[in-house]
Amino acid sequence: MQLLVASRNKHKLKELTALLKDLPLEAIPATDIRGLSEVVEDGATIRDNAIKKAVETARVAKKLTLADDTGLEVDALKGEPGVRSARFAGEDATYHENNKKLLQQLEGVAYDKRTARFRCVVAIADENGLCECVEGICNGTILEAERGGGGFGYDPLFIADGQTKTFAELSPEVKNRISHRAKAMQKAWAVLSRYLRERSAGGEDDAQPKPPQRERV
Ligand code: IMP
């Protein structure tokens, strides 16, 4: 069975594909499907955006679809950048520009007050708009300068609780064991496994039948 992964971010796609690899599903990136336009992320929350991406993409592609939306919530900035994480420093800001703005806003804030978390919501939707959401959170601290060349986004500034290296210094395997996305995908795994079980028990083998949960959006 195919699962469309509604992301055009190559870093995210790589992490999500690795996290899906043991499921009997063929993960297809949205970039492989012609005619799929990018979904506008204008929701008020991370959850809204994850649902919107999954539901709109599933309807157009007529495939079971998984989407992830992630934000970095910094306590000293009252939860900012949050849902605006991608465009913190402006509409087309680069990762480095966003990091620079974050460091500027945290100037003078003591290390023990630089607590933050990545929040990742994964939504799984079918072509009929049925959708289920799961969430993963990774708590940590924002450093005073970037460290490491791996990962993406805010990774060079983020040290997860219990770690001494930033996400950008950890190997992809370690990040994929402890990250917000890994935690959300563990829950998504349970949802997808149940869906696969239900589907084989029901003997349905239509291309893309109903997904697991039962929230119509
Ligand atoms: P998106 O809207 O889910 O694509 O992500 C919003 C922004 O959050 C991205 O532009 C990245 O800057 C940041 N982001 C998302 N996931 C991660 C991650 O795993 N590590 C670091 N930054 C991330």
XYZ file of N, CA, C and O in Angstrom, residues 104-196:
372
model
N 19.267 36.955 18.325
C 19.116 38.381 18.668
C 18.043 38.564 19.743
O 18.216 39.290 20.705
N 16.933 37.872 19.558
C 15.828 38.041 20.502
C 16.159 37.478 21.883
O 15.547 37.857 22.860
N 17.112 36.552 21.916
C 17.467 35.938 23.209
C 18.734 36.551 23.821
O 19.232 36.046 24.826
N 19.220 37.622 23.200
C 20.445 38.245 23.703
C 20.258 38.647 25.169
O 19.233 39.254 25.521
N 21.215 38.292 26.010
C 21.144 38.668 27.426
C 20.310 37.718 28.276
O 20.249 37.872 29.492
N 19.651 36.736 27.641
C 18.843 35.775 28.424
C 19.776 34.669 28.941
O 20.522 34.063 28.169
N 19.750 34.450 30.259
C 20.654 33.466 30.876
C 20.362 32.050 30.363
O 19.236 31.752 29.945
N 21.389 31.196 30.416
C 21.267 29.839 29.865
C 20.059 29.086 30.448
O 19.309 28.450 29.723
N 19.875 29.209 31.759
C 18.781 28.422 32.367
C 17.393 28.980 32.045
O 16.381 28.378 32.388
N 17.368 30.127 31.376
C 16.064 30.694 30.968
C 15.823 30.503 29.456
O 14.866 31.020 28.899
N 16.729 29.765 28.811
C 16.621 29.602 27.353
C 15.936 28.283 26.984
O 16.226 27.670 25.959
N 15.030 27.853 27.830
C 14.344 26.578 27.600
C 13.374 26.689 26.406
O 12.808 27.750 26.144
N 13.224 25.570 25.702
C 12.404 25.565 24.483
C 11.961 24.148 24.183
O 12.429 23.193 24.825
N 11.064 24.027 23.232
C 10.698 22.683 22.787
C 10.316 22.702 21.312
O 9.780 23.701 20.820
N 10.637 21.608 20.642
C 10.093 21.371 19.314
C 8.770 20.638 19.501
O 8.710 19.659 20.261
N 7.759 21.140 18.813
C 6.467 20.444 18.813
C 6.193 19.992 17.372
O 6.191 20.802 16.441
N 5.957 18.699 17.213
C 5.708 18.153 15.869
C 4.333 17.484 15.864
O 4.064 16.612 16.693
N 3.482 17.922 14.960
C 2.184 17.260 14.802
C 2.202 16.514 13.466
O 2.533 17.096 12.426
N 1.870 15.240 13.527
C 1.754 14.425 12.311
C 0.269 14.139 12.098
O -0.418 13.671 13.009
N -0.218 14.468 10.905
C -1.615 14.195 10.555
C -1.650 13.138 9.456
O -0.824 13.153 8.535
N -2.606 12.221 9.590
C -2.792 11.167 8.586
C -4.222 11.297 8.068
O -5.168 11.260 8.863
N -4.365 11.493 6.770
C -5.706 11.747 6.212
C -5.959 10.883 4.988
O -5.028 10.473 4.295
N -7.226 10.631 4.724
C -7.574 9.935 3.492
C -8.293 10.890 2.540
O -8.540 12.050 2.878
N -8.628 10.385 1.372
C -9.192 11.241 0.327
C -10.574 11.796 0.693
O -11.046 12.729 0.073
N -11.215 11.214 1.732
C -12.541 11.689 2.130
C -12.491 12.709 3.256
O -13.527 13.106 3.782
N -11.303 13.094 3.687
C -11.188 14.111 4.727
C -11.192 13.547 6.129
O -11.263 14.299 7.099
N -11.135 12.233 6.257
C -11.003 11.651 7.597
C -9.550 11.755 8.024
O -8.647 11.441 7.248
N -9.341 12.191 9.247
C -7.979 12.535 9.633
C -7.709 12.214 11.098
O -8.587 12.366 11.942
N -6.506 11.763 11.378
C -6.088 11.558 12.769
C -4.749 12.248 12.988
O -3.882 12.226 12.121
N -4.603 12.863 14.178
C -3.379 13.606 14.497
C -2.669 13.013 15.698
O -3.337 12.594 16.652
N -1.354 13.041 15.677
C -0.566 12.669 16.849
C 0.508 13.738 17.032
O 0.823 14.476 16.102
N 1.068 13.786 18.256
C 2.019 14.868 18.542
C 3.258 14.338 19.243
O 3.165 13.422 20.061
N 4.394 14.911 18.936
C 5.639 14.579 19.639
C 6.324 15.854 20.085
O 6.358 16.835 19.341
N 6.864 15.826 21.308
C 7.525 17.019 21.851
C 8.936 16.642 22.276
O 9.150 15.560 22.845
N 9.894 17.516 21.984
C 11.253 17.314 22.480
C 11.683 18.589 23.204
O 11.751 19.659 22.599
N 11.944 18.477 24.493
C 12.343 19.639 25.302
C 13.846 19.839 25.241
O 14.614 18.876 25.136
N 14.275 21.085 25.372
C 15.707 21.360 25.339
C 16.009 22.811 25.637
O 15.195 23.521 26.233
N 17.189 23.246 25.177
C 17.697 24.599 25.477
C 18.291 25.208 24.208
O 18.871 24.500 23.389
N 18.119 26.531 24.070
C 18.689 27.245 22.916
C 20.071 27.794 23.285
O 20.212 28.556 24.247
N 21.073 27.402 22.511
C 22.448 27.854 22.761
C 22.613 29.333 22.396
O 21.715 29.956 21.838
N 23.832 29.851 22.645
C 24.098 31.262 22.315
C 24.781 31.416 20.969
O 25.021 32.535 20.503
N 25.122 30.306 20.318
C 25.711 30.351 18.972
C 25.438 29.008 18.296
O 25.239 27.993 18.980
N 25.433 29.027 16.961
C 25.172 27.780 16.222
C 26.331 26.799 16.420
O 27.490 27.214 16.473
N 25.981 25.520 16.482
C 27.004 24.462 16.577
C 26.591 23.269 15.735
O 25.472 22.777 15.879
N 27.487 22.823 14.847
C 27.245 21.598 14.077
C 26.765 21.872 12.666
O 26.143 22.891 12.391
N 27.056 20.918 11.794
C 26.747 21.100 10.370
C 25.668 20.165 9.847
O 25.342 20.189 8.672
N 25.123 19.328 10.711
C 24.087 18.389 10.252
C 22.698 18.971 10.441
O 22.533 20.157 10.746
N 21.709 18.129 10.245
C 20.319 18.527 10.494
C 19.861 19.671 9.616
O 20.387 19.892 8.527
N 18.916 20.449 10.118
C 18.385 21.589 9.365
C 17.655 22.519 10.335
O 17.536 22.225 11.526
N 17.196 23.640 9.802
C 16.391 24.560 10.594
C 17.116 25.040 11.843
O 18.270 25.478 11.799
N 16.455 24.908 12.975
C 17.006 25.391 14.248
C 17.935 24.369 14.906
O 18.381 24.590 16.041
N 18.220 23.259 14.240
C 19.039 22.192 14.846
C 20.368 22.677 15.433
O 20.761 22.211 16.507
N 21.103 23.605 14.757
C 22.407 24.000 15.320
C 22.302 24.767 16.638
O 23.304 24.953 17.328
N 21.105 25.213 16.995
C 20.945 25.994 18.233
C 20.294 25.193 19.352
O 20.181 25.682 20.468
N 19.864 23.962 19.068
C 19.012 23.238 20.019
C 19.734 22.036 20.622
O 20.186 21.148 19.898
N 19.822 22.048 21.959
C 20.337 20.867 22.676
C 19.168 20.220 23.413
O 18.534 20.846 24.279
N 18.880 18.998 23.052
C 17.777 18.286 23.722
C 18.183 17.966 25.163
O 19.371 17.732 25.441
N 17.216 17.952 26.065
C 17.487 17.612 27.465
C 18.220 16.268 27.530
O 17.848 15.305 26.837
N 19.284 16.234 28.352
C 20.038 14.989 28.527
C 21.147 14.798 27.508
O 21.911 13.843 27.594
N 21.269 15.719 26.540
C 22.310 15.612 25.502
C 23.387 16.673 25.736
O 23.128 17.695 26.383
N 24.564 16.436 25.170
C 25.605 17.480 25.232
C 25.845 18.071 23.851
O 26.536 19.067 23.707
N 25.278 17.427 22.819
C 25.454 17.906 21.449
C 24.157 18.485 20.925
O 23.068 18.026 21.315
N 24.276 19.464 20.016
C 23.064 19.985 19.373
C 22.529 18.930 18.399
O 23.251 17.999 18.016
N 21.297 19.129 17.955
C 20.726 18.231 16.937
C 21.593 18.244 15.679
O 21.653 17.249 14.952
N 22.263 19.365 15.414
C 23.097 19.452 14.204
C 24.433 18.744 14.392
O 25.153 18.523 13.415
N 24.781 18.412 15.634
C 26.029 17.677 15.899
C 25.781 16.175 16.055
O 26.712 15.384 15.918
N 24.557 15.810 16.368
C 24.239 14.384 16.531
C 24.153 13.704 15.165
O 23.855 14.355 14.157
N 24.368 12.418 15.126
C 24.181 11.691 13.867
C 22.677 11.677 13.556
O 21.847 11.775 14.460
N 22.319 11.523 12.260
C 20.898 11.437 11.917
C 20.207 10.303 12.662
O 19.041 10.426 13.049
N 20.937 9.214 12.910
C 20.330 8.060 13.594
C 19.935 8.439 15.022
O 18.859 8.075 15.490
N 20.828 9.177 15.699
C 20.502 9.552 17.091
C 19.375 10.583 17.095
O 18.419 10.477 17.866
N 19.460 11.591 16.216
C 18.355 12.571 16.176
C 17.034 11.840 15.938
O 16.027 12.124 16.571
N 17.062 10.873 15.034
C 15.832 10.150 14.696
C 15.360 9.200 15.795
O 14.314 8.585 15.665
N 16.170 9.032 16.840
C 15.701 8.222 17.975
C 15.038 9.095 19.034
O 14.132 8.657 19.714
N 15.504 10.359 19.158
C 15.063 11.161 20.320
C 14.232 12.386 19.951
O 13.707 13.049 20.835
N 14.100 12.680 18.680
C 13.500 13.967 18.293
C 11.978 13.991 18.461
O 11.322 12.948 18.597
N 11.442 15.194 18.430
C 9.998 15.444 18.374
C 9.345 14.644 17.241
O 8.307 14.040 17.403
N 10.038 14.619 16.080
C 9.471 13.915 14.919
C 9.457 12.408 15.176
O 8.497 11.716 14.824
N 10.526 11.910 15.801
C 10.578 10.472 16.122
C 9.443 10.114 17.075
O 8.779 9.079 16.907
N 9.207 10.992 18.069
C 8.145 10.690 19.046
C 6.772 10.723 18.379
O 5.921 9.865 18.643
N 6.555 11.709 17.529
C 5.263 11.769 16.823
C 5.110 10.562 15.902
O 4.033 9.956 15.812
N 6.209 10.182 15.241
C 6.118 9.083 14.283
C 5.939 7.733 14.969
O 5.358 6.819 14.385
N 6.414 7.622 16.221
C 6.131 6.365 16.955
C 4.626 6.196 17.117
O 4.074 5.122 16.950
N 3.961 7.328 17.428
C 2.495 7.267 17.579
C 1.839 7.073 16.209
O 0.848 6.347 16.082
N 2.369 7.727 15.195
C 1.810 7.585 13.852
C 1.930 6.132 13.377
O 1.059 5.602 12.692
N 3.030 5.527 13.769
C 3.275 4.119 13.448
C 2.137 3.252 13.960
O 1.636 2.370 13.266
N 1.732 3.515 15.195
C 0.637 2.727 15.790
C -0.640 2.940 14.990
O -1.385 1.987 14.715
N -0.890 4.171 14.597
C -2.091 4.489 13.818
C -2.046 3.764 12.466
O -3.027 3.136 12.049
N -0.908 3.846 11.807
C -0.786 3.227 10.476
C -0.855 1.698 10.572
O -1.457 1.037 9.715
N -0.253 1.147 11.622
C -0.292 -0.317 11.782
C -1.728 -0.778 11.967
O -2.156 -1.782 11.391
N -2.461 -0.013 12.805
C -3.861 -0.377 13.037
C -4.635 -0.290 11.725
O -5.453 -1.144 11.388
N -4.364 0.734 10.972
C -5.034 0.915 9.693
C -4.756 -0.261 8.752
O -5.668 -0.820 8.129
N -3.482 -0.663 8.706
C -3.118 -1.793 7.841
C -3.823 -3.069 8.301
O -4.307 -3.857 7.489
